Backbone as a ProteinNet text record, in pm:
[ID]
protein_1_A
[PRIMARY]
MKERMNIDAAEAGVYKAMNAAEKQISTFTIEKKLAELVKLRTSQLNGCGYCVNLHSQDARKAGETEQRVFAISAWWETPFFTEAERAALKLAEEITKIHEAGLREDTFQNAKKYFSETEIAQLIFITTVTNSWNRIAISMHMVAE
[TERTIARY]
-6557	-6656.3	-6801.7	-6867.5	-6958	-7080.3	-7210.3	-7315.4	-7366.4	-7399	-7423.7	-7553.5	-7659.9	-7787.2	-7872.6	-7995.6	-8081.3	-8176.6	-8172.9	-8249.9	-8399.2	-8405.8	-8538.5	-8628	-8576.7	-8642.2	-8684.4	-8558.3	-8575.8	-8684.9	-8692.2	-8803.4	-8862.5	-8925.7	-9000.9	-9083.2	-9163.7	-9241.4	-9173.6	-9070.6	-8990.1	-8911.9	-8875.6	-8790.4	-8906	-9030.1	-9128.1	-9144.8	-9161.2	-9184.9	-9045	-8940.4	-8830.4	-8843.6	-8870.9	-8868.2	-9019.8	-9108.5	-9204.5	-9161.4	-9075.8	-9032.1	-8923.4	-8879.2	-8782.2	-8868.2	-8987.7	-9080.3	-9133.7	-9158.3	-9209	-9115	-8982.6	-8867.5	-8873	-8906.7	-8901.8	-9007.3	-9100.8	-9203.6	-9182.1	-9095.9	-9053.6	-9000.9	-9040.6	-9005.3	-8867.6	-8786.6	-8624.8	-8584.3	-8510.8	-8434.4	-8375	-8410.4	-8353.6	-8201.7	-8104.4	-7956.2	-7918.9	-7987.8	-7952.8	-7991	-8102.6	-8147.9	-8052.5	-7983	-7888	-7747.9	-7716.1	-7597.5	-7606.4	-7727.5	-7751.6	-7728.4	-7783.1	-7767.2	-7614.2	-7539.3	-7415.9	-7334.6	-7338.4	-7263.3	-7293.8	-7405.5	-7476	-7392.7	-7416.7	-7347.7	-7194.1	-7127.1	-6970.8	-6942.7	-7021.4	-7006.9	-7019.8	-7098.6	-7133.4	-7054.8	-6973.2	-6867.9	-6952.2	-7063.5	-7150.7	-7119.5	-7015.6	-6986.2	-7092.3	-7186.7	-7272.4	-7359.8	-7381.7	-7491.9	-7392.3	-7261.3	-7186.5	-7184.4	-7168.8	-7179.9	-7309.7	-7402	-7549.5	-7582.6	-7541.7	-7584.4	-7515.8	-7399.9	-7293.1	-7322.3	-7362.8	-7444.8	-7590.8	-7650.4	-7795.7	-7769.3	-7678.1	-7657	-7625.7	-7538	-7493.1	-7616.3	-7700.5	-7820.2	-7911.8	-7916.1	-7995.8	-7938.1	-7811.7	-7762.2	-7654.3	-7605.1	-7493.9	-7362.4	-7266.6	-7145.8	-7045.2	-6946.3	-6855.2	-6767.9	-6743.9	-6661.1	-6707.6	-6848.6	-6941.5	-6937.2	-6967.2	-6978.5	-6837.7	-6732.7	-6578.8	-6567.5	-6610.8	-6584.6	-6682.3	-6792.4	-6871.7	-6803	-6703.4	-6662.5	-6570.9	-6546.2	-6490.9	-6575.7	-6705.2	-6777.5	-6755.5	-6707.8	-6701.3	-6574.1	-6480.4	-6353.6	-6338	-6454.7	-6482.3	-6555.5	-6550.5	-6652.1	-6755.1	-6775.3	-6868.1	-7001.4	-7054.3	-7155.8	-7232.4	-7365.4	-7416.3	-7443.1	-7467.7	-7513.1	-7616.3	-7712.4	-7822.2	-7788.2	-7692	-7661.4	-7569.2	-7488.5	-7414.9	-7479.4	-7602.8	-7687.9	-7749.8	-7768.8	-7863.5	-7741.3	-7614.7	-7528.5	-7479.7	-7457.1	-7432.9	-7545.9	-7672.4	-7782.1	-7754.6	-7763.7	-7746.2	-7618.5	-7510.1	-7380.6	-7409.5	-7499	-7512.5	-7622.1	-7703	-7819.5	-7754	-7664.9	-7586.4	-7504.7	-7439.4	-7374.6	-7419.4	-7566.8	-7649.4	-7580.4	-7512.9	-7454.1	-7360.7	-7282.8	-7180.4	-7238.6	-7322.2	-7388	-7527.7	-7587.1	-7732.5	-7728.8	-7835.5	-7863.9	-7855.3	-7736	-7705.8	-7830.3	-7843.8	-7932.9	-7922.2	-7796.1	-7735.6	-7746.2	-7722.6	-7728.8	-7887.1	-7969	-8110.3	-8160.6	-8128.2	-8157.6	-8100.1	-7975.9	-7919.3	-7982.6	-8044.8	-8126.6	-8245.2	-8300.6	-8455	-8418.9	-8297	-8288	-8311.2	-8270.6	-8275.2	-8415.8	-8472.1	-8572.5	-8677.4	-8779	-8934.4	-8928.1	-9020.3	-9032.8	-9060.9	-9133.4	-9152.1	-9033.6	-8945.7	-8839.6	-8724.1	-8730.3	-8624.5	-8678	-8814.7	-8838.5	-8821.7	-8838.7	-8796.5	-8641.4	-8556.3	-8414.3	-8378.5	-8450.3	-8432	-8480.7	-8569.5	-8625.8	-8534.8	-8490.5	-8387.6	-8289.2	-8229.6	-8103.5	-8150.3	-8241.4	-8279.5	-8300.6	-8360.5	-8405.1	-8267.1	-8174.5	-8053.4	-7964.2	-7967.8	-7893.9	-7928.1	-8091.5	-8132.3	-8090.4	-8097.8	-8036	-7899.5	-7811.5	-7663.6	-7638.6	-7714.1	-7711.3	-7733.9	-7845.3	-7890	-7792	-7741.5	-7633.2	-7503.1	-7451	-7322.3	-7326.1	-7454	-7481.5	-7484.8	-7540.6	-7553.3	-7419.8	-7338.7	-7215.5	-7278.8	-7369.8	-7420.7	-7311.4	-7286.5	-7190.6	-7206.5	-7161.3	-7162.9	-7146.4	-7248.9	-7251.4	-7127.6
764	766.6	699	639.4	547.8	610.6	613.3	678.9	602	640.3	567.2	508.8	565	491.7	569.6	511.7	595.9	651.4	769.1	854.1	855.6	843	873.2	773.3	646.6	535.3	506	551	545.8	654	746.9	849.8	934.4	844.5	906.1	1046.4	1044.1	1144.8	1293.3	1303.4	1419.8	1448.2	1351.9	1363.9	1399.3	1345	1392.4	1550.3	1613.4	1736	1832.3	1777	1856.4	1849.2	1772.7	1773.4	1871.6	1873.6	1971.1	2100.3	2139.7	2267.9	2282.5	2203.6	2220.3	2254.3	2198.1	2216.4	2349.9	2391.3	2542.3	2647.4	2607	2715.6	2734.7	2619.8	2636.4	2713.9	2742	2828.7	2986.3	3015.6	3129.5	3243.3	3365.7	3481.6	3519.9	3457.4	3495.1	3426.9	3496.6	3459	3314.1	3214.7	3079.3	3068	3158.5	3165	3217.3	3319	3374.6	3269.1	3196.1	3095.3	2993.7	2960.3	2835.5	2895	3013.9	3087.6	3094.6	3110.3	3125.9	2983.9	2889.9	2720.8	2685.9	2734.1	2693.9	2747.7	2884	2965.7	2877.7	2879.8	2818.9	2683.5	2597.3	2466.1	2474.8	2563.9	2584.7	2609.9	2693.7	2738.3	2623.7	2525.3	2417.7	2323.4	2311.2	2213.2	2091.4	2109	2000.9	1954	1881.9	1826.7	1791.8	1712.6	1654.3	1779.5	1857.8	1979.3	2089	2086.8	2188.7	2136	2005.8	1947.2	1964.4	1927.5	1941	2106.6	2190	2336.6	2396.7	2347.7	2410.9	2358.4	2240.4	2179.4	2268	2276.1	2347.2	2464.9	2541.6	2688.4	2693.1	2596.5	2598.6	2560.7	2475.4	2444	2550.9	2662.4	2767.7	2883.1	2869.9	2964.7	3043	2982.7	3054.8	3006.9	3125.1	3113	3041.2	2951.9	2898	2977.4	3109.8	3186.6	3252.3	3269.1	3323.1	3193.4	3073.7	2957	2922.7	2961.6	2928	3053.2	3179.8	3288.7	3305.9	3207.1	3244.6	3244.5	3148.9	3121.9	3266.5	3362.8	3483.4	3587.3	3575.8	3696.5	3836.7	3871	4015.4	4074.5	3987.5	4001.9	3991.2	4002.9	3993.3	4078.1	4132	4244.6	4157.1	4023.5	3950.6	3965.2	4000.6	3981.3	4136	4157.8	4281.8	4315.1	4422.9	4465.6	4395	4365.5	4273.3	4157.7	4074.1	3960.1	3955.3	4059.9	4080.9	4085.9	4162.5	4143.2	4038	3951.5	3812.7	3718.7	3740.3	3629.2	3672.5	3774.6	3858.3	3801.2	3810.8	3775.4	3606.6	3553.8	3408.8	3377.5	3439.9	3388.7	3416.7	3527.7	3566.6	3472.4	3417.6	3329.5	3188.1	3148.3	3023.5	3010.3	3134.3	3147.8	3233.2	3201.8	3271	3272.4	3159.6	3167.2	3276.6	3332.8	3416.8	3554.1	3612.5	3746.5	3767.9	3666.8	3686.9	3753.7	3771.2	3854.1	4007.6	4068.6	4210.3	4295.5	4402.3	4493.1	4583.7	4610.4	4674.6	4577.5	4440.4	4355.9	4331.2	4326.6	4332.7	4451.1	4572.1	4688.2	4704.1	4656.5	4665.4	4574.7	4465	4370.5	4412.6	4511.5	4583.7	4678.3	4736.7	4803.4	4753.5	4607.6	4525.9	4445.2	4387.7	4297.9	4355.9	4283.8	4315.1	4238	4265.4	4183.5	4020.1	4004.8	3879.1	3808.8	3882	3819.1	3808.9	3899.8	3873.5	3742.7	3723.4	3596.2	3471.3	3503	3378.8	3343.5	3449.4	3417.8	3371.5	3396.7	3336.4	3194.6	3173.2	3026.4	2946.2	2999.7	2924.2	2876.2	2973.6	2948.3	2873.2	2864.9	2780.8	2656.4	2597.5	2468.6	2432.7	2516.7	2446.3	2399.9	2504.2	2477.5	2338.5	2307.8	2167.4	2053.8	2080.4	1967.8	1941.3	2036.3	2034.8	1926.8	1968.6	1881.6	1737	1720.5	1584.8	1524.4	1579.4	1516.3	1501.2	1580.6	1560.1	1453.1	1464.1	1361.4	1213	1198.6	1091.3	1049.3	1132.2	1119.9	1080.4	1160	1157.2	1173	1088.5	1081.4	1164.4	1254.7	1341.3	1249.2	1277.4	1196.6	1224.5
-13974.6	-13885.7	-13954.2	-13839.7	-13862.5	-13795.9	-13860.4	-13799.4	-13672.8	-13582.3	-13434.8	-13452.3	-13499.5	-13503.6	-13595.2	-13630.5	-13715.8	-13607.3	-13595.5	-13500.6	-13542.4	-13699	-13740.3	-13692.3	-13700.1	-13656	-13512.4	-13453.4	-13299	-13235.2	-13298.7	-13247.8	-13357.3	-13423.8	-13562.9	-13538.2	-13453.8	-13415.8	-13411	-13328.2	-13317.6	-13452.6	-13544.5	-13657	-13752.3	-13745.5	-13852.5	-13809.8	-13673.8	-13671.2	-13730.1	-13691.3	-13757.3	-13913.5	-13977.1	-14123.3	-14170.5	-14075	-14108.8	-14078.1	-13968.7	-13968.6	-14104.1	-14137	-14242	-14380	-14404.3	-14496.8	-14481.1	-14374	-14354.8	-14388.1	-14374.3	-14411.5	-14549.4	-14629.3	-14770.3	-14841.6	-14743.3	-14784.6	-14759.2	-14691.5	-14641.4	-14768.2	-14740.4	-14860.5	-14859	-14763.2	-14763.2	-14898.9	-14962.1	-15083.8	-15044.5	-15127.6	-15100.3	-15102.9	-15191.8	-15169.6	-15016.7	-14985.3	-14857.5	-14738.6	-14731	-14658.4	-14675.1	-14784.9	-14770.4	-14727.6	-14755.9	-14682.4	-14516.8	-14483	-14328	-14263.5	-14351.9	-14304.1	-14306.5	-14414.8	-14425.5	-14311.2	-14289.6	-14183.2	-14052.4	-14018.2	-13896.1	-13867.4	-13978.2	-13964.7	-13966.1	-14028	-14022.6	-13865.2	-13800	-13669.8	-13585.6	-13607	-13522.2	-13545.2	-13642.2	-13689.9	-13729.3	-13822.8	-13875.2	-13993	-14023.9	-14164.5	-14238.4	-14201.5	-14272.9	-14319.7	-14239.7	-14290.4	-14370.9	-14332.6	-14427.3	-14584.3	-14584.5	-14725.3	-14791.8	-14693.1	-14788.8	-14816.6	-14723.9	-14755.6	-14836.2	-14872.8	-14966.6	-15109.4	-15112.1	-15250.2	-15258.5	-15178.4	-15180.4	-15220.1	-15143.5	-15195.3	-15361.6	-15400.4	-15547.5	-15615.7	-15575	-15654.6	-15685.4	-15565.6	-15566.7	-15631.6	-15706.7	-15789.4	-15705.6	-15595.3	-15542.5	-15609.4	-15625.1	-15671.7	-15582.1	-15630.9	-15541.8	-15474.9	-15516.3	-15463.6	-15325.3	-15342.3	-15207	-15120.9	-15165	-15101.5	-15017.8	-15084.6	-15034.7	-14907.2	-14958.7	-14870.9	-14737.3	-14732.5	-14629.3	-14489.6	-14477.3	-14358.9	-14271.9	-14392.9	-14335.2	-14431.8	-14427.2	-14482.7	-14458.1	-14348.1	-14278.5	-14346.5	-14405	-14464.1	-14598.7	-14670.9	-14818.4	-14866.9	-14989.3	-15043.4	-15131.5	-15110.5	-15183.1	-15122.6	-15028.7	-14962.6	-14931.7	-14974.7	-14952.9	-14819.5	-14778.7	-14641.1	-14584.4	-14654.2	-14607.8	-14557.3	-14661.9	-14618.6	-14509.9	-14491.2	-14382	-14254.6	-14244.6	-14128.2	-14111.4	-14221.5	-14190.8	-14128.8	-14170.7	-14125.1	-14003	-13947.9	-13826.6	-13721.6	-13766.8	-13711.8	-13661.6	-13778	-13766.4	-13641.7	-13686.8	-13579.4	-13447	-13427	-13273.4	-13202.5	-13310.5	-13252.1	-13218.3	-13326.9	-13296.4	-13189	-13142.1	-13041.3	-12908.6	-12892.1	-12805.8	-12656	-12629.8	-12501.2	-12482.5	-12570.3	-12556.4	-12509.5	-12576	-12556.2	-12588.5	-12619.2	-12677.4	-12814.7	-12856.8	-12977.4	-12917.8	-12978.5	-12940	-12997.7	-12947.2	-12978.1	-13097.4	-13115.4	-13246.5	-13357.6	-13335.6	-13447	-13497.1	-13394	-13425.7	-13499.4	-13447.5	-13507.9	-13652.4	-13653.6	-13814.2	-13903.9	-13858.5	-13923.5	-13981.8	-13896.8	-13923.2	-14031.3	-14067.8	-14183.7	-14318.2	-14337.6	-14420.4	-14440.9	-14352.7	-14339.3	-14257.9	-14312.5	-14253.7	-14110.5	-13984	-13896.9	-13943.7	-14034	-14081.7	-14152.4	-14217.1	-14262.1	-14147.6	-14051	-13909.6	-13880	-13851.5	-13781.1	-13866.6	-13996.8	-14071.4	-14071.9	-14063.8	-14010	-13902.5	-13810.2	-13687.6	-13670.1	-13751.9	-13737.1	-13834.7	-13942.9	-14021.1	-13930.6	-13871.9	-13796.6	-13664.1	-13603.3	-13495.8	-13548.5	-13650.4	-13695.6	-13755.3	-13818.7	-13853.9	-13764.2	-13646.2	-13506.5	-13473.1	-13455.9	-13419.1	-13499.2	-13636.6	-13726.2	-13683.9	-13688.3	-13646.6	-13541.2	-13422.4	-13313.4	-13306.4	-13409.8	-13415.8	-13502.4	-13620.1	-13711.6	-13651.8	-13548.4	-13483.9	-13373.1	-13312.3	-13210.7	-13269.3	-13393.3	-13460.2	-13541.9	-13542.6	-13634	-13791.4	-13831.9	-13955.9	-14072.1	-14156.5	-14242.6	-14374.2	-14406.9	-14517.2	-14677.6	-14735.1	-14879.9	-14976.4
[MASK]
+++++++++++++++++++++++++++++++++++++++++++++++++++++++++++++++++++++++++++++++++++++++++++++++++++++++++++++++++++++++++++++++++++++++++++++++++

């Protein structure tokens, strides 16, 4: 696969805004490992090879175990994730697949058991920004390093 074009050069302003959004995410209070798991799972659902590669590496750098990185694609079928992590991953999955049923009320209420309103907002923004990056990377055929 060959990258189609340098979208950063073609529309630098919007790309700069995306980078600013990503920088803001790095200031969030959500644990870095959880943020990377959310980014990784979102990227898996979207089929973004570039981002799956990036976020699996970033999760490992943040201290995530290989076992959990490998098992994230079936998080609900393993004992490796806490109830809070499960709530965050479910939230991210429903937001990523928003066209199917929206963000269900029971999923939102379950997340409220583990996360403050600020943290839920952060999880929503992490997922939303990751979805945007996925669409850019897939559209441009960005190649994983």
